[in-house]
Amino acid sequence: MTQLTAQRPDELATAPLEPVRRVRVAGVFAIAAAAVVVLAAVHLTQGTSSVNAGDLLRLVIGQGTDNSANVLVASRLPRLLAGMLVGVALGVAGAGLQSLARNPLASPDTLGVNAGAYLAVVTFAAFGVSLPTLPAGGIAFLGGLAAAVLVLGLSAGGTAGPTRLILAGSAVAMALAGVTTLLMLLYKEETVRSFAWGAGTLVQTDLVAVRQMAPIVALGIIAALVLAPKLDILALGDDTASVLGVRVRRTRVWITLVTVMLSAAAVTIAGPVGFVGLVAPVLVRLIAPLVPGLMRHRVLLPLSGIAGILVVLASDVVLRAVLGGQAGVEIPTGIMTMLVGAIVLVWLARRFRDSGPSRQQAGGTGAGLRTLRTFWIVTISLSVLLVGALVFAMLAGDAFLRTGDIANWINGRSGRAITYVLDQRFPRVLSAVLCGAALAIAGATVQAVCRNPLAEPGILGITGGAGLGAVVVLMAVPTAGIWLLSGVAAAAALATFALVYLVSWRGGLSSDRLVLIGVGVSSATTAVITFVIVYTDPWNISLAMTWLSGSTYGRTLPQLIPVAVALVVLTPVIVLARRELDLLALDDDIPRILGVRLERTRLIALVGAALMTAAAVSAIGVVGFVGLVAPHAARALVGGRHARLLPVAALLGAVLVSVADSLGRTVLAPAQIPAGLLTAMIGAPYFVYLLWRTRAVKL
Amino acid sequence: MKRVTALAAAALALVLTACGSSENVTPQANSSSANTQPVSLTDARNKKIDLKAPAAKVVGLEWGVVESVITLGVMPVGVADTKGYTGWVSAEKLDATVKNVGTRGESSVDAIVALDPDLIITTTDESPAAITQMEKAAPVLVIKAADAKNAIPQMKSNFELIAQALGRSEQAKTVLADFDKKVADGKQKIADAGKAGTSYTMADGYKEGSTISIRMFSAGSLLGAVANELGLKNAWPDAGDPSYGLATTDIEGLTKLEDGEFLYIANDGDGGDVFGGDLAQNAIWKNLPFVRSGNVHRLADGIWMFGGPKSTEQFIDATVQAVTS
C-alpha cells in the first residue's frame, strides 16, 4: 500500500485500536474548546466599525447601544458563526475523507469535492439564476457528489489504492477549478475582483445561510459519528474489515455522502475556504502520538472539527489583528486559511517521524517495459503532432488563416494585416511550445527524484515561488524588463525550493516529507500571490489572470529568451543524468549500492528542474498540470526509462500547452482564455482517461 | 499504437488541407488622400505619437475612452466588450456595426488588427507587453486610467488628448465648457435648495454567494470629486486606492457614516440591486441614519462610474435630482 506521507503501516493499523486514555483525551478536548472560546471572543471584537471589546462588554451587562447590538447581531455574529460552521464542517469532512482514502493528503480540496460544489454554485450564478441558500446548498451537494463519484469511480471506490484516488482527485479538481474561473471570467467581468472571488470569504450580512446550513452540518456530524466505529475497523484494511463483518463498500458510500454533504454546506456558506479540510485532521494526527486514543474515529472526527474551527478563526483573527478590520473585507478568508494552514502543515510535517525508505516508483510501473520500436513510433508521431499543433496554432485565432499565408509570411511577402497578425501570434505560439516542453521536462525530473507520482514543480513550491517573485517585481518595478523579471523569478524559485529542501532535510531526505512540505509551501505561495495582488492592485484583472492562470497574452519575443536559454542549457544536464534518474526512481538503496552519489544527483536534477520552471513561469505565468500530466502520459506510452521518457514528455508538454493556447485564442474569440485554464481543462480529462484505462494497474 | 498513428495522420491532414492564402499579396498602395493636417501628441507614457492625419478608424479598449470618442463625433470601429458597454454605459450609444474585440482585460490583438485601425486608445491599466504588440499594428494612445489626487482635471485632459488625436479639439472645448456649465448649474440648484454642504456617500455593491461587498467612492474618485464640486461633502473617511479612489467595505463599515444622502448605482442586468433588495432586512442597514430618514437614492442604471464628460453629466443630473427632491 502506498503512503504519501509518513505514517508507518504498523502505526496506521494499530493506532485506531489503541486503548483510549479518557483523561488525556478529555484534556485535549478541553484545551481545544478553551482555545475556540478565546479566539471567538477576540474574533467578535474585530470588524470594520468602531464597535470594540468595551462596547460589547457594556452590551453584555445591558448598557450597550443599539448600534453595538446591531453590529453584533448583523455582522459580527454571522461572521463568527459562519467561520465556526465552515471550520467544523470542513474539519470533519477532511478527517472522514482521509480515513476513507487512508491518506493524510486527502481532503475536500484534493478530492475535487470543493471544486465540484463551487463550480455548481458558480454555474447557476453565472447564468443569472439567483438561488436561495438551501437550493444553492443542494446544487453544491450535487456538484460535489458528482466530482466525488467520478474520483471514486476512477479509483474503484478507493480500493485501488490511495495514490490513484488523490491523482484522480487533483486532476478533477484542477479541471473543475479551470471551468469555474472561466465562467467567472466570462460572466462576472464587470463586477471585477473575480480572481479573489473564489478564495472563500466569511463576510456575511445575515444569519440566513448559517441558519439553513447549521442543521445540515449537524446532521452530517452525527452521521459521521455513527459511522466512526466502522471507520476504525476499516483502517485495518479492507480484507480484515470484511472478515470482521464491516460492509466495506457500503461504509465507503456512506462516508462519501456524509463528507460531500459537509463540504457542500461549507461551500454554500463561504465559497471554497482552502486547506481547512486538509490541515485540521493533520493537526490532530500530529498530536496523536502524545495522546493515545486520538485516532479512534469517535474522537478523531469531532476533534478534527474543532481543529477546523481553530484554523478558520485563527486565520481571521490574525489577519485582522495585523492588517486592521478593513483587511477582513478586502482579503478573502480562504487566502488566510491557506496561508495559516500551509505554515502549520510545514511546521508539523517537519516534526513528523520519518517513514523510512519509500517503496514507490514514480508511478505506472506496470507500464515499465516497452519496445524500442514503440518509442520511435511514439516519438515520430508526437513530432508530427507537434508540427501539426504549431501550424494549427499559427492558423488559429479570431480569423483562421491558411497555410499559404504562413508561407508568404515566412518569405516576407505577406500583406500588412496578415503580417501583423502573425508577428504577434508567433511569440505566443512559441512561448506555449517552449514553456510546455520546459515544464514537462522539469516535471519528469521532479517525479523521478521524489519518486512520487504526485510530485511536480507546482507541488514542490517551485512554480509558486517563481510566480511570487515575478509578481513582487511587477508590483515594485512596473517597468521591469524580462531579465530582471526572470532573474528574480529564478532566484525566488530556487529560494523557495531551497526552503522546501532544507526544511524537509532531517538527516536525509524523505521524499514523502519533501512532497508534504512542498504542498504546504506551494499553497502558501499561491495564497501570497493572490494576497499581493488583492492588496496592492486590486482592480488589475489582467495582471492577476496572467500570474494565476498562466497566459501567453501579449508575449513578445524577448520575453522568451530566458526559457529558450534554459531549455538549451539545462536539457543536456538532465539528459546526462538520465541513468541516475532511472535509478533514483527505483529506491534509495540500489543507487547507493551502485555508487551513485544520491544527494548530489538529486540536488543537481532538482535545481535544473527549478531553473527551467522559473524560466517558463516568468514567460507565461503559473501554468499548472503540464508537469504532472505530461510525464505520466509519457510513461504510459514509452515506459519509465528516462532516455525515452524525457523526449516524449517534452513533446507531449509542448503539444498540450500549444493546443491549449490555440483553443484559448479561438474558442470564444475575440475573448481570450488564459492557456493555463485550458491546460487544466484539456489535460485533466486526458489524465482521467489515462487513469481509467489503467485502472487494473496499481499505481 | 493505432491511436497515435491516427492522431498523427489527422494532424498531417490538417496541415495539408488548410493550404492557400487568404489575401492577395499585392504591394500596398500608399493611401494618398491625406485629408487633414498631421497630428502629433504625447500620451500618458510620455511617448510621442505622430499621426499622418487625425484618426478616423479608432479602436477603444476601455469604456470611458469609447464614450469620449463617441462624444467627439467618431464612432469607433472596435470596442472591448460591446455587450458590457451597452449594459453599463448609457451616455453614448454604440452603433450596431461596432465590432467586439474581446474582453477589457485581454482584448484580442487579432480582432483589433483585422479592423485595420488608424489608432488604438487604451489606458495605463493595459499590460505594457500587449501595448508593444498592438503598436506594431497601429499607433496606440495610452491615457492615464485615473488619478485619485486629480480626478476631474485628469478626466478633462484625457478627453482633450483623445480629441487632439481625432482632430476635434474645438469640439472638445465646447463639450468641456458644457460640462463646466453643468457643474455650475448643478451647484446653483443644490445651493438654491439649501442643500449646500450636505454630507453624502456614493457607493455600489455586489453580492457573491451570501457575501455582500460594498464599494465606496471616496472624495478622490471621479464621481466623488464631481459631487464635491457640486457643493456636497463626501462622508467616507478613507481615501481609497491611489488611482480610482475606491474603497471596499462591508455592511458593518457603513456604521462609520453620519446622516446624509446615500447615493448608489446598481444594474438590474448585471448583479441587481444590493442596497434596495438584499440588505433590506439587515439590522445594521435598517438602523443606519440615512436609511431611517429615507435618504437612500438609487441613481439611474447605465451611469458609467469611470466615464468621460457625458457619463459624469448624467451623474450630476441624477445627484442634483436626488439631493434636491
PDB file of C-alpha atoms in Angstrom, chain A residues 186-347:
ATOM      1  CA  LEU A 186     -16.862  35.431 -18.916  1.00  0.00           C
ATOM      2  CA  TYR A 187     -19.845  36.364 -16.819  1.00  0.00           C
ATOM      3  CA  LYS A 188     -18.523  38.321 -13.901  1.00  0.00           C
ATOM      4  CA  GLU A 189     -16.129  40.679 -15.510  1.00  0.00           C
ATOM      5  CA  GLU A 190     -17.983  43.876 -14.847  1.00  0.00           C
ATOM      6  CA  THR A 191     -18.076  43.252 -11.141  1.00  0.00           C
ATOM      7  CA  VAL A 192     -14.272  42.952 -11.014  1.00  0.00           C
ATOM      8  CA  ARG A 193     -12.226  41.111  -8.444  1.00  0.00           C
ATOM      9  CA  SER A 194     -13.306  37.830  -9.935  1.00  0.00           C
ATOM     10  CA  PHE A 195      -9.996  36.232  -9.095  1.00  0.00           C
ATOM     11  CA  ALA A 196     -10.343  36.920  -5.385  1.00  0.00           C
ATOM     12  CA  TRP A 197     -13.901  35.686  -5.513  1.00  0.00           C
ATOM     13  CA  GLY A 198     -13.205  32.003  -5.441  1.00  0.00           C
ATOM     14  CA  ALA A 199     -10.993  32.034  -2.384  1.00  0.00           C
ATOM     15  CA  GLY A 200     -13.742  31.879   0.209  1.00  0.00           C
ATOM     16  CA  THR A 201     -14.856  34.752   2.385  1.00  0.00           C
ATOM     17  CA  LEU A 202     -16.647  34.966   5.700  1.00  0.00           C
ATOM     18  CA  VAL A 203     -18.248  38.365   5.207  1.00  0.00           C
ATOM     19  CA  GLN A 204     -21.928  37.740   5.991  1.00  0.00           C
ATOM     20  CA  THR A 205     -24.807  40.139   6.111  1.00  0.00           C
ATOM     21  CA  ASP A 206     -27.287  37.954   7.889  1.00  0.00           C
ATOM     22  CA  LEU A 207     -27.705  34.599   9.547  1.00  0.00           C
ATOM     23  CA  VAL A 208     -29.785  33.049   6.765  1.00  0.00           C
ATOM     24  CA  ALA A 209     -27.018  30.962   5.270  1.00  0.00           C
ATOM     25  CA  VAL A 210     -25.742  29.909   8.677  1.00  0.00           C
ATOM     26  CA  ARG A 211     -29.204  29.085   9.993  1.00  0.00           C
ATOM     27  CA  GLN A 212     -30.124  26.991   6.991  1.00  0.00           C
ATOM     28  CA  MET A 213     -26.833  25.149   6.794  1.00  0.00           C
ATOM     29  CA  ALA A 214     -26.381  24.512  10.526  1.00  0.00           C
ATOM     30  CA  PRO A 215     -28.886  21.618  10.682  1.00  0.00           C
ATOM     31  CA  ILE A 216     -27.264  20.040   7.651  1.00  0.00           C
ATOM     32  CA  VAL A 217     -23.826  20.295   9.205  1.00  0.00           C
ATOM     33  CA  ALA A 218     -25.174  18.885  12.475  1.00  0.00           C
ATOM     34  CA  LEU A 219     -26.774  16.005  10.600  1.00  0.00           C
ATOM     35  CA  GLY A 220     -23.516  15.347   8.801  1.00  0.00           C
ATOM     36  CA  ILE A 221     -21.514  15.287  12.004  1.00  0.00           C
ATOM     37  CA  ILE A 222     -23.958  12.935  13.705  1.00  0.00           C
ATOM     38  CA  ALA A 223     -23.892  10.619  10.708  1.00  0.00           C
ATOM     39  CA  ALA A 224     -20.102  10.700  10.712  1.00  0.00           C
ATOM     40  CA  LEU A 225     -20.053   9.770  14.397  1.00  0.00           C
ATOM     41  CA  VAL A 226     -22.431   6.892  13.765  1.00  0.00           C
ATOM     42  CA  LEU A 227     -20.043   5.627  11.108  1.00  0.00           C
ATOM     43  CA  ALA A 228     -16.999   6.159  13.318  1.00  0.00           C
ATOM     44  CA  PRO A 229     -16.670   2.600  14.717  1.00  0.00           C
ATOM     45  CA  LYS A 230     -16.813   1.181  11.202  1.00  0.00           C
ATOM     46  CA  LEU A 231     -14.095   3.572  10.116  1.00  0.00           C
ATOM     47  CA  ASP A 232     -11.912   2.294  12.937  1.00  0.00           C
ATOM     48  CA  ILE A 233     -12.243  -1.220  11.602  1.00  0.00           C
ATOM     49  CA  LEU A 234     -11.870  -0.089   8.005  1.00  0.00           C
ATOM     50  CA  ALA A 235      -8.492   1.326   8.955  1.00  0.00           C
ATOM     51  CA  LEU A 236      -7.270  -2.233   9.461  1.00  0.00           C
ATOM     52  CA  GLY A 237      -7.562  -2.822   5.749  1.00  0.00           C
ATOM     53  CA  ASP A 238     -10.440  -3.852   3.544  1.00  0.00           C
ATOM     54  CA  ASP A 239      -9.881  -7.575   3.920  1.00  0.00           C
ATOM     55  CA  THR A 240      -9.653  -7.525   7.682  1.00  0.00           C
ATOM     56  CA  ALA A 241     -12.674  -5.248   7.863  1.00  0.00           C
ATOM     57  CA  SER A 242     -14.683  -7.624   5.688  1.00  0.00           C
ATOM     58  CA  VAL A 243     -13.699 -10.536   7.865  1.00  0.00           C
ATOM     59  CA  LEU A 244     -14.777  -8.555  10.910  1.00  0.00           C
ATOM     60  CA  GLY A 245     -18.194  -8.062   9.382  1.00  0.00           C
ATOM     61  CA  VAL A 246     -17.994  -4.484   8.065  1.00  0.00           C
ATOM     62  CA  ARG A 247     -19.627  -3.977   4.704  1.00  0.00           C
ATOM     63  CA  VAL A 248     -16.709  -2.134   3.202  1.00  0.00           C
ATOM     64  CA  ARG A 249     -18.389  -0.860   0.084  1.00  0.00           C
ATOM     65  CA  ARG A 250     -21.477   0.383   1.832  1.00  0.00           C
ATOM     66  CA  THR A 251     -19.443   2.130   4.526  1.00  0.00           C
ATOM     67  CA  ARG A 252     -17.391   3.885   1.850  1.00  0.00           C
ATOM     68  CA  VAL A 253     -20.512   5.070   0.051  1.00  0.00           C
ATOM     69  CA  TRP A 254     -21.969   6.430   3.272  1.00  0.00           C
ATOM     70  CA  ILE A 255     -18.851   8.220   4.392  1.00  0.00           C
ATOM     71  CA  THR A 256     -18.530   9.724   0.920  1.00  0.00           C
ATOM     72  CA  LEU A 257     -22.079  11.042   1.034  1.00  0.00           C
ATOM     73  CA  VAL A 258     -21.605  12.462   4.505  1.00  0.00           C
ATOM     74  CA  THR A 259     -18.305  14.170   3.777  1.00  0.00           C
ATOM     75  CA  VAL A 260     -19.601  15.597   0.496  1.00  0.00           C
ATOM     76  CA  MET A 261     -22.633  16.950   2.279  1.00  0.00           C
ATOM     77  CA  LEU A 262     -20.460  18.647   4.889  1.00  0.00           C
ATOM     78  CA  SER A 263     -18.136  20.137   2.273  1.00  0.00           C
ATOM     79  CA  ALA A 264     -21.064  21.342   0.180  1.00  0.00           C
ATOM     80  CA  ALA A 265     -22.585  23.057   3.207  1.00  0.00           C
ATOM     81  CA  ALA A 266     -19.294  24.859   3.831  1.00  0.00           C
ATOM     82  CA  VAL A 267     -19.006  25.934   0.189  1.00  0.00           C
ATOM     83  CA  THR A 268     -22.568  27.228   0.236  1.00  0.00           C
ATOM     84  CA  ILE A 269     -21.819  29.428   3.213  1.00  0.00           C
ATOM     85  CA  ALA A 270     -18.463  30.886   2.296  1.00  0.00           C
ATOM     86  CA  GLY A 271     -17.162  29.551  -1.006  1.00  0.00           C
ATOM     87  CA  PRO A 272     -14.219  27.181  -1.074  1.00  0.00           C
ATOM     88  CA  VAL A 273     -12.237  28.080   2.029  1.00  0.00           C
ATOM     89  CA  GLY A 274      -8.994  26.370   1.159  1.00  0.00           C
ATOM     90  CA  PHE A 275      -6.963  23.874   3.073  1.00  0.00           C
ATOM     91  CA  VAL A 276      -9.025  23.612   6.240  1.00  0.00           C
ATOM     92  CA  GLY A 277     -10.172  20.078   5.493  1.00  0.00           C
ATOM     93  CA  LEU A 278      -6.593  19.066   4.846  1.00  0.00           C
ATOM     94  CA  VAL A 279      -4.930  20.714   7.786  1.00  0.00           C
ATOM     95  CA  ALA A 280      -7.405  20.145  10.594  1.00  0.00           C
ATOM     96  CA  PRO A 281      -7.181  16.337  10.657  1.00  0.00           C
ATOM     97  CA  VAL A 282      -3.426  16.503  10.107  1.00  0.00           C
ATOM     98  CA  LEU A 283      -3.161  18.672  13.207  1.00  0.00           C
ATOM     99  CA  VAL A 284      -4.966  16.031  15.212  1.00  0.00           C
ATOM    100  CA  ARG A 285      -2.936  13.207  13.711  1.00  0.00           C
ATOM    101  CA  LEU A 286       0.248  15.006  14.570  1.00  0.00           C
ATOM    102  CA  ILE A 287      -0.536  15.283  18.255  1.00  0.00           C
ATOM    103  CA  ALA A 288      -1.901  11.751  18.261  1.00  0.00           C
ATOM    104  CA  PRO A 289       1.400  10.113  19.330  1.00  0.00           C
ATOM    105  CA  LEU A 290       1.251  12.160  22.546  1.00  0.00           C
ATOM    106  CA  VAL A 291      -2.282  11.149  23.421  1.00  0.00           C
ATOM    107  CA  PRO A 292      -3.189   7.517  22.815  1.00  0.00           C
ATOM    108  CA  GLY A 293      -6.707   7.094  21.595  1.00  0.00           C
ATOM    109  CA  LEU A 294      -6.950  10.209  19.467  1.00  0.00           C
ATOM    110  CA  MET A 295      -7.014   8.109  16.339  1.00  0.00           C
ATOM    111  CA  ARG A 296     -10.259   6.462  17.329  1.00  0.00           C
ATOM    112  CA  HIS A 297     -12.730   7.969  14.914  1.00  0.00           C
ATOM    113  CA  ARG A 298     -15.240   8.856  17.573  1.00  0.00           C
ATOM    114  CA  VAL A 299     -12.511  11.112  18.954  1.00  0.00           C
ATOM    115  CA  LEU A 300     -10.727  11.955  15.713  1.00  0.00           C
ATOM    116  CA  LEU A 301     -13.776  13.255  13.848  1.00  0.00           C
ATOM    117  CA  PRO A 302     -15.075  15.754  16.416  1.00  0.00           C
ATOM    118  CA  LEU A 303     -11.562  16.840  17.325  1.00  0.00           C
ATOM    119  CA  SER A 304     -10.801  17.479  13.648  1.00  0.00           C
ATOM    120  CA  GLY A 305     -13.958  19.577  13.546  1.00  0.00           C
ATOM    121  CA  ILE A 306     -12.715  21.677  16.434  1.00  0.00           C
ATOM    122  CA  ALA A 307      -9.287  21.912  14.807  1.00  0.00           C
ATOM    123  CA  GLY A 308     -11.069  23.170  11.681  1.00  0.00           C
ATOM    124  CA  ILE A 309     -12.763  25.897  13.702  1.00  0.00           C
ATOM    125  CA  LEU A 310      -9.412  26.858  15.200  1.00  0.00           C
ATOM    126  CA  VAL A 311      -7.766  27.108  11.778  1.00  0.00           C
ATOM    127  CA  VAL A 312     -10.540  29.309  10.363  1.00  0.00           C
ATOM    128  CA  LEU A 313     -10.879  31.578  13.393  1.00  0.00           C
ATOM    129  CA  ALA A 314      -7.145  31.898  13.949  1.00  0.00           C
ATOM    130  CA  SER A 315      -6.644  32.874  10.301  1.00  0.00           C
ATOM    131  CA  ASP A 316      -9.317  35.520  10.528  1.00  0.00           C
ATOM    132  CA  VAL A 317      -8.160  36.873  13.882  1.00  0.00           C
ATOM    133  CA  VAL A 318      -4.524  37.098  12.835  1.00  0.00           C
ATOM    134  CA  LEU A 319      -5.410  38.773   9.546  1.00  0.00           C
ATOM    135  CA  ARG A 320      -7.477  41.495  11.192  1.00  0.00           C
ATOM    136  CA  ALA A 321      -5.140  41.910  14.131  1.00  0.00           C
ATOM    137  CA  VAL A 322      -2.187  42.520  11.819  1.00  0.00           C
ATOM    138  CA  LEU A 323      -3.776  44.483   8.992  1.00  0.00           C
ATOM    139  CA  GLY A 324      -6.808  46.016  10.687  1.00  0.00           C
ATOM    140  CA  GLY A 325     -10.521  45.297  10.432  1.00  0.00           C
ATOM    141  CA  GLN A 326     -10.700  46.611   6.885  1.00  0.00           C
ATOM    142  CA  ALA A 327      -8.444  43.798   5.683  1.00  0.00           C
ATOM    143  CA  GLY A 328     -11.091  41.288   6.755  1.00  0.00           C
ATOM    144  CA  VAL A 329     -13.236  42.666   3.923  1.00  0.00           C
ATOM    145  CA  GLU A 330     -10.591  43.108   1.280  1.00  0.00           C
ATOM    146  CA  ILE A 331      -8.712  39.876   1.728  1.00  0.00           C
ATOM    147  CA  PRO A 332     -10.690  36.654   1.404  1.00  0.00           C
ATOM    148  CA  THR A 333     -10.513  34.450   4.467  1.00  0.00           C
ATOM    149  CA  GLY A 334      -9.668  31.473   2.268  1.00  0.00           C
ATOM    150  CA  ILE A 335      -6.340  33.070   1.428  1.00  0.00           C
ATOM    151  CA  MET A 336      -5.527  33.320   5.091  1.00  0.00           C
ATOM    152  CA  THR A 337      -6.617  29.779   5.920  1.00  0.00           C
ATOM    153  CA  MET A 338      -4.406  28.591   3.100  1.00  0.00           C
ATOM    154  CA  LEU A 339      -1.510  30.606   4.438  1.00  0.00           C
ATOM    155  CA  VAL A 340      -2.004  29.672   8.073  1.00  0.00           C
ATOM    156  CA  GLY A 341      -2.793  26.089   7.160  1.00  0.00           C
ATOM    157  CA  ALA A 342       0.298  25.867   4.998  1.00  0.00           C
ATOM    158  CA  ILE A 343       2.581  27.200   7.700  1.00  0.00           C
ATOM    159  CA  VAL A 344       1.128  24.838  10.268  1.00  0.00           C
ATOM    160  CA  LEU A 345       1.414  21.947   7.861  1.00  0.00           C
ATOM    161  CA  VAL A 346       5.065  22.664   7.128  1.00  0.00           C
ATOM    162  CA  TRP A 347       5.948  23.198  10.748  1.00  0.00           C
TER     163      TRP A 347
END
